[in-house]
């Protein structure tokens, strides 16, 4: 009997050691990117037609710190489209309520130039509406658009269109789209427009307002003019390897439509899932999302370099994961990531700018300054 219990104890210890080792191995596997296919990076000319941009494209890599960029750079064997940017700076991201911001407060700072509390969508610390750059643009007959790989009602895009006390009011945020004259929006979030507690069918309401509402990216990408609501997933878009080239294609589609406006345009493009990948402490997911975002930057630069009147700004709303790289190889694309947290961090995020006015986005600035400079160049010039 005694011998049997000893045997059982030994077996249990063995099993738990095995289980621990298995868990450690799978965590290690999540943190290692083994290197995969790469793409060619082009260098674009820096010759612009004006000093003041006619169009501004703001690209937000949610949670994208310097390390996330460098992980992508390593994975793509040393180069990214992001290297086209010669005006580089850093932005502070703290919110009015917290040392470490969330995407709602930082989205609101970028969209409206006001620091607010974490969770706030387009309202200040007194829950009063703050005007966003899309509303300013619409008032000035400038065309506007939003593209995202999350639901279009999620915090980052929501901050550019909606005014709600909480980022969680997805249905109210969806309804706020109807209060504006935004020209194009493409992302996920179809269910927030149709499966609603108030019984409204916002897809029908959008159609009555003149929008083409489409769910299939292959149909969305064929639209060349007019108002477009692309709701390509019931909730969020799937991960990069599943959604394919949705982000570059949606971005190209939006630019093509918006560029028909002679008064210029403002477009916000978000690589939403860099943040979620870093929350997961998953290096492969981070890398695939950064590479997808960078390929989208490539499409944007292709347009901007030809256009000569478009300013492109790439930044982040905050850093996620306390991400670091403890090993890697530029020849194989291997990235050994390590993470300090499952949440966001307080560190400054990079700011990259290309085009007329780009030099204004250098140095160490606040996230609210990005809005101020965009507004100066696009509205107040
Ligand atoms: Mg986001
Ligand atoms: Zn996050």
Coordinates of C-alpha atoms and ligand atoms in Angstrom, one line a residue:
X1 CA 0.0 0.0 0.0
X2 CA 2.7 2.4 1.0
X3 CA 4.7 1.5 -2.1
X4 CA 1.6 2.2 -4.2
X5 CA 1.1 5.7 -2.7
X6 CA 4.8 6.5 -3.3
X7 CA 4.4 5.4 -6.9
X8 CA 1.3 7.6 -7.3
X9 CA 3.1 10.6 -5.8
X10 CA 6.0 10.1 -8.1
X11 CA 3.7 9.8 -11.1
X12 CA 1.8 12.9 -10.1
X13 CA 5.0 14.9 -9.8
X14 CA 6.2 13.6 -13.1
X15 CA 2.9 14.6 -14.7
X16 CA 3.0 18.1 -13.3
X17 CA 6.6 18.6 -14.4
X18 CA 5.6 17.5 -17.8
X19 CA 2.5 19.8 -17.9
X20 CA 4.7 22.7 -16.7
X21 CA 7.3 22.0 -19.3
X22 CA 4.5 21.8 -22.0
X23 CA 3.1 25.1 -20.9
X24 CA 6.5 26.8 -20.9
X25 CA 7.2 25.3 -24.3
X26 CA 3.9 26.7 -25.7
X27 CA 4.6 30.1 -24.2
X28 CA 8.1 30.0 -25.7
X29 CA 6.6 29.0 -29.1
X30 CA 4.2 32.1 -29.0
X31 CA 7.2 34.3 -28.4
X32 CA 9.3 33.1 -31.3
X33 CA 8.6 34.1 -34.9
X34 CA 10.3 31.6 -37.1
X35 CA 10.6 33.7 -40.2
X36 CA 8.3 33.3 -43.2
X37 CA 7.6 34.8 -46.6
X38 CA 8.9 38.3 -47.3
X39 CA 8.0 41.1 -49.7
X40 CA 10.0 43.7 -51.6
X41 CA 10.2 47.2 -50.2
X42 CA 10.3 50.2 -52.6
X43 CA 11.8 53.6 -51.9
X44 CA 9.6 56.5 -53.1
X45 CA 10.8 59.9 -54.2
X46 CA 10.4 62.9 -51.9
X47 CA 9.3 65.5 -54.5
X48 CA 6.1 67.3 -53.5
X49 CA 4.0 69.9 -55.4
X50 CA 3.1 72.1 -52.5
X51 CA 4.1 73.1 -49.0
X52 CA 0.7 72.6 -47.5
X53 CA -1.1 69.3 -48.1
X54 CA -4.4 69.0 -49.8
X55 CA -5.0 65.5 -48.4
X56 CA -3.9 63.9 -45.1
X57 CA -3.8 60.2 -44.4
X58 CA -3.3 59.3 -40.7
X59 CA -2.3 55.7 -40.1
X60 CA -2.5 54.3 -36.6
X61 CA -0.9 51.1 -35.6
X62 CA -2.8 50.3 -32.5
X63 CA -0.3 49.4 -29.8
X64 CA 2.7 49.7 -32.2
X65 CA 5.8 50.7 -30.4
X66 CA 9.3 50.9 -31.8
X67 CA 9.9 47.2 -31.0
X68 CA 6.9 46.1 -33.0
X69 CA 8.2 48.0 -36.0
X70 CA 11.6 46.5 -35.5
X71 CA 10.2 43.0 -35.2
X72 CA 8.5 43.5 -38.5
X73 CA 11.7 44.9 -40.0
X74 CA 13.7 41.9 -38.8
X75 CA 11.0 39.5 -40.1
X76 CA 11.1 41.1 -43.5
X77 CA 14.9 40.6 -43.6
X78 CA 15.9 44.2 -42.6
X79 CA 13.5 46.5 -44.5
X80 CA 10.0 47.9 -44.3
X81 CA 8.1 50.5 -46.3
X82 CA 8.2 52.6 -43.1
X83 CA 11.8 53.4 -43.9
X84 CA 10.5 55.9 -46.5
X85 CA 9.7 58.3 -43.8
X86 CA 12.4 60.9 -43.1
X87 CA 10.5 63.0 -40.6
X88 CA 10.5 61.0 -37.4
X89 CA 9.5 61.9 -33.9
X90 CA 8.0 60.6 -30.7
X91 CA 4.7 61.2 -29.1
X92 CA 3.7 61.0 -25.4
X93 CA 0.4 59.2 -24.9
X94 CA -0.7 59.5 -21.3
X95 CA -4.4 60.3 -20.9
X96 CA -6.1 62.8 -18.6
X97 CA -7.0 60.1 -16.1
X98 CA -4.2 57.6 -16.4
X99 CA -0.4 57.4 -16.8
X100 CA -1.1 54.5 -19.2
X101 CA -3.8 55.3 -21.8
X102 CA -6.3 53.1 -23.5
X103 CA -7.2 53.3 -27.2
X104 CA -10.4 55.4 -26.5
X105 CA -8.6 58.3 -24.7
X106 CA -5.6 58.3 -27.1
X107 CA -7.9 58.0 -30.1
X108 CA -9.8 61.0 -28.9
X109 CA -6.5 62.9 -28.3
X110 CA -5.5 62.1 -31.9
X111 CA -8.9 62.9 -33.4
X112 CA -9.8 66.0 -31.4
X113 CA -6.7 67.3 -29.6
X114 CA -8.1 66.8 -26.2
X115 CA -6.8 64.6 -23.4
X116 CA -9.6 62.8 -21.7
X117 CA -10.3 59.8 -19.4
X118 CA -9.7 56.2 -20.4
X119 CA -12.8 54.8 -22.1
X120 CA -14.0 58.2 -23.5
X121 CA -15.0 58.4 -27.1
X122 CA -15.0 62.0 -28.4
X123 CA -15.9 63.6 -25.1
X124 CA -13.8 65.5 -22.5
X125 CA -13.3 64.8 -18.8
X126 CA -16.7 66.5 -18.2
X127 CA -18.3 64.3 -20.7
X128 CA -18.8 67.2 -23.1
X129 CA -18.5 66.6 -26.8
X130 CA -15.2 67.6 -28.4
X131 CA -15.1 68.2 -32.1
X132 CA -13.1 65.7 -34.1
X133 CA -11.1 66.3 -37.3
X134 CA -13.7 64.5 -39.4
X135 CA -16.4 67.0 -38.3
X136 CA -14.0 69.9 -39.1
X137 CA -13.2 68.4 -42.5
X138 CA -16.9 67.9 -43.4
X139 CA -17.7 71.5 -42.4
X140 CA -15.0 72.5 -44.8
X141 CA -16.2 70.3 -47.7
X142 CA -13.2 68.0 -47.3
X143 CA -14.0 64.3 -48.0
X144 CA -13.5 61.9 -45.1
X145 CA -12.9 58.2 -44.5
X146 CA -12.2 55.6 -41.9
X147 CA -10.6 52.1 -42.5
X148 CA -10.0 49.6 -39.7
X149 CA -9.3 45.9 -39.2
X150 CA -11.4 45.9 -36.0
X151 CA -15.2 46.6 -35.9
X152 CA -15.6 50.1 -37.3
X153 CA -17.4 50.8 -34.0
X154 CA -14.3 49.9 -31.9
X155 CA -12.4 52.5 -29.8
X156 CA -9.9 53.8 -32.4
X157 CA -12.2 54.5 -35.4
X158 CA -15.1 55.4 -33.0
X159 CA -13.0 58.3 -31.6
X160 CA -12.9 59.9 -35.0
X161 CA -16.7 59.8 -35.6
X162 CA -18.6 59.4 -32.4
X163 CA -19.3 61.0 -29.0
X164 CA -20.0 58.6 -26.2
X165 CA -19.2 58.4 -22.5
X166 CA -17.9 54.8 -22.9
X167 CA -16.2 52.9 -25.7
X168 CA -18.5 49.9 -24.8
X169 CA -21.6 51.6 -26.2
X170 CA -21.1 49.9 -29.6
X171 CA -24.7 50.3 -30.8
X172 CA -24.8 54.0 -29.9
X173 CA -21.4 54.5 -31.7
X174 CA -22.8 52.8 -34.8
X175 CA -25.8 55.2 -34.7
X176 CA -23.4 58.1 -34.5
X177 CA -22.2 57.3 -38.0
X178 CA -25.7 58.3 -39.2
X179 CA -25.3 61.7 -37.7
X180 CA -22.3 62.5 -40.0
X181 CA -21.7 62.8 -43.7
X182 CA -18.6 60.7 -43.7
X183 CA -18.0 59.5 -47.3
X184 CA -16.3 56.1 -46.8
X185 CA -15.9 53.6 -43.9
X186 CA -14.6 50.1 -44.2
X187 CA -14.0 47.6 -41.3
X188 CA -15.9 45.0 -39.4
X189 CA -18.9 45.6 -37.1
X190 CA -21.9 44.7 -39.3
X191 CA -23.9 43.4 -36.3
X192 CA -23.7 46.7 -34.5
X193 CA -25.7 48.2 -37.3
X194 CA -28.3 45.5 -37.6
X195 CA -28.7 43.4 -34.4
X196 CA -29.7 46.2 -32.1
X197 CA -31.6 46.5 -28.9
X198 CA -33.4 49.6 -30.2
X199 CA -34.7 47.6 -33.2
X200 CA -33.3 50.1 -35.8
X201 CA -31.8 48.8 -38.9
X202 CA -28.9 51.1 -39.6
X203 CA -28.0 49.4 -42.9
X204 CA -31.4 50.5 -44.3
X205 CA -30.9 53.9 -42.8
X206 CA -27.4 54.2 -44.4
X207 CA -28.9 53.1 -47.7
X208 CA -31.6 55.8 -47.4
X209 CA -28.8 58.3 -46.9
X210 CA -27.2 57.2 -50.2
X211 CA -24.6 54.8 -49.0
X212 CA -23.7 51.5 -50.7
X213 CA -23.6 49.0 -47.9
X214 CA -21.5 46.0 -48.7
X215 CA -20.1 43.1 -46.8
X216 CA -17.9 41.3 -49.3
X217 CA -14.4 42.9 -49.7
X218 CA -14.4 41.7 -53.3
X219 CA -17.5 43.8 -54.0
X220 CA -16.3 46.7 -51.8
X221 CA -13.1 47.1 -53.8
X222 CA -15.1 47.6 -57.0
X223 CA -16.7 50.8 -55.8
X224 CA -15.1 53.8 -57.4
X225 CA -17.3 56.7 -56.3
X226 CA -20.2 57.8 -54.0
X227 CA -20.8 57.0 -50.4
X228 CA -19.6 53.6 -49.2
X229 CA -20.1 51.6 -46.0
X230 CA -18.0 48.4 -46.1
X231 CA -18.9 46.2 -43.2
X232 CA -16.8 43.2 -44.0
X233 CA -17.3 41.1 -40.8
X234 CA -20.1 40.6 -38.3
X235 CA -17.7 41.8 -35.5
X236 CA -14.0 42.2 -36.0
X237 CA -12.0 41.3 -39.1
X238 CA -10.1 38.0 -38.6
X239 CA -6.4 37.9 -38.2
X240 CA -4.0 38.9 -41.0
X241 CA -3.4 35.5 -42.4
X242 CA -7.1 34.8 -42.6
X243 CA -8.3 38.2 -43.9
X244 CA -5.6 38.3 -46.6
X245 CA -5.0 41.8 -48.1
X246 CA -8.2 43.3 -46.8
X247 CA -6.4 46.3 -45.2
X248 CA -4.3 47.4 -48.2
X249 CA -7.3 46.7 -50.5
X250 CA -9.8 48.6 -48.3
X251 CA -7.3 51.5 -48.0
X252 CA -6.7 51.7 -51.7
X253 CA -10.5 51.6 -52.3
X254 CA -11.1 54.5 -49.8
X255 CA -8.3 56.6 -51.3
X256 CA -9.6 56.1 -54.8
X257 CA -13.1 57.3 -53.8
X258 CA -11.9 60.2 -51.6
X259 CA -9.5 61.5 -54.2
X260 CA -12.4 62.3 -56.5
X261 CA -13.1 65.3 -54.2
X262 CA -11.4 68.4 -55.5
X263 CA -11.4 69.9 -52.0
X264 CA -9.1 67.2 -50.6
X265 CA -9.6 64.5 -48.1
X266 CA -8.8 63.2 -44.6
X267 CA -8.5 59.4 -44.1
X268 CA -7.7 57.5 -41.0
X269 CA -6.4 53.9 -41.4
X270 CA -6.0 51.6 -38.5
X271 CA -3.9 48.4 -38.1
X272 CA -6.1 47.4 -35.1
X273 CA -4.7 44.0 -34.3
X274 CA -1.1 44.8 -33.6
X275 CA -2.5 45.7 -30.2
X276 CA -4.4 42.4 -29.7
X277 CA -1.4 40.4 -30.8
X278 CA 0.7 42.1 -28.2
X279 CA -2.0 41.6 -25.5
X280 CA -1.7 37.9 -26.4
X281 CA 2.1 38.1 -26.0
X282 CA 2.2 36.4 -29.4
X283 CA 5.2 37.5 -31.5
X284 CA 4.1 35.7 -34.7
X285 CA 0.7 37.5 -34.5
X286 CA 2.5 40.8 -33.8
X287 CA 4.8 40.4 -36.8
X288 CA 2.0 39.3 -39.2
X289 CA -0.1 42.4 -38.2
X290 CA 2.9 44.8 -38.5
X291 CA 3.8 43.4 -42.0
X292 CA 0.1 43.8 -43.1
X293 CA 0.1 47.4 -41.8
X294 CA 3.5 48.1 -43.5
X295 CA 2.2 46.7 -46.8
X296 CA -0.7 49.1 -46.4
X297 CA 1.8 51.9 -45.8
X298 CA 3.4 50.9 -49.1
X299 CA 0.1 51.3 -50.9
X300 CA -0.5 54.7 -49.3
X301 CA 3.0 55.9 -50.2
X302 CA 2.5 54.7 -53.8
X303 CA -0.5 57.0 -54.0
X304 CA 1.1 59.9 -52.0
X305 CA 4.4 59.9 -54.0
X306 CA 2.5 60.2 -57.3
X307 CA -0.1 62.7 -55.9
X308 CA 2.5 65.1 -54.5
X309 CA -0.1 66.9 -52.3
X310 CA -0.7 64.2 -49.7
X311 CA 0.7 64.2 -46.2
X312 CA 1.0 60.7 -44.6
X313 CA 1.5 60.3 -40.9
X314 CA 2.1 56.9 -39.2
X315 CA 1.9 56.6 -35.5
X316 CA 0.4 54.6 -32.6
X317 CA -2.1 55.3 -29.9
X318 CA 0.1 53.7 -27.2
X319 CA 2.6 50.7 -26.9
X320 CA 1.2 47.3 -26.0
X321 CA 2.9 44.4 -24.3
X322 CA 6.1 46.0 -23.0
X323 CA 7.5 44.2 -26.1
X324 CA 11.2 43.6 -26.4
X325 CA 13.4 41.6 -28.7
X326 CA 16.0 39.4 -27.1
X327 CA 17.3 37.7 -30.2
X328 CA 16.8 37.5 -33.9
X329 CA 18.3 37.1 -37.4
X330 CA 18.1 39.5 -40.3
X331 CA 18.9 36.7 -42.8
X332 CA 16.3 34.2 -41.6
X333 CA 13.7 36.7 -40.2
X334 CA 13.6 34.9 -36.9
X335 CA 12.5 37.2 -34.0
X336 CA 12.7 36.1 -30.4
X337 CA 10.2 38.3 -28.6
X338 CA 9.7 38.9 -24.9
X339 CA 6.9 40.8 -23.2
X340 CA 6.7 42.7 -19.9
X341 CA 3.0 42.9 -19.6
X342 CA -0.4 41.6 -21.0
X343 CA -1.5 45.3 -21.1
X344 CA -0.4 48.6 -22.4
X345 CA 2.6 50.6 -21.4
X346 CA 3.4 54.3 -20.9
X347 CA 6.4 54.7 -23.3
X348 CA 6.4 57.2 -26.1
X349 CA 5.4 56.0 -29.5
X350 CA 7.0 56.7 -32.9
X351 CA 5.7 59.3 -35.3
X352 CA 6.6 59.0 -39.0
X353 CA 5.6 61.6 -41.6
X354 CA 6.0 61.9 -45.4
X355 CA 4.8 64.6 -47.7
X356 CA 4.2 68.4 -47.5
X357 CA 4.2 69.5 -43.9
X358 CA 6.0 66.3 -42.7
X359 CA 8.7 68.3 -40.9
X360 CA 6.1 69.5 -38.4
X361 CA 5.8 66.1 -36.9
X362 CA 9.4 65.7 -35.6
X363 CA 10.8 66.0 -32.1
X364 CA 9.1 64.9 -28.9
X365 CA 5.5 66.0 -29.1
X366 CA 2.2 65.1 -27.4
X367 CA -0.5 63.0 -29.0
X368 CA -2.8 66.0 -28.9
X369 CA -0.2 68.0 -31.0
X370 CA -0.7 65.5 -33.8
X371 CA -4.3 66.6 -34.1
X372 CA -3.3 70.3 -33.8
X373 CA -0.8 70.1 -36.6
X374 CA -3.2 68.1 -38.8
X375 CA -5.9 70.7 -38.2
X376 CA -3.5 73.6 -39.0
X377 CA -2.5 72.0 -42.2
X378 CA -5.8 70.7 -43.4
X379 CA -8.4 73.2 -42.1
X380 CA -6.7 76.4 -41.0
X381 CA -4.3 77.0 -43.9
Ligands
LIG1 MG1 -7.9 50.2 -32.1
LIG2 ZN1 -5.0 47.3 -26.2

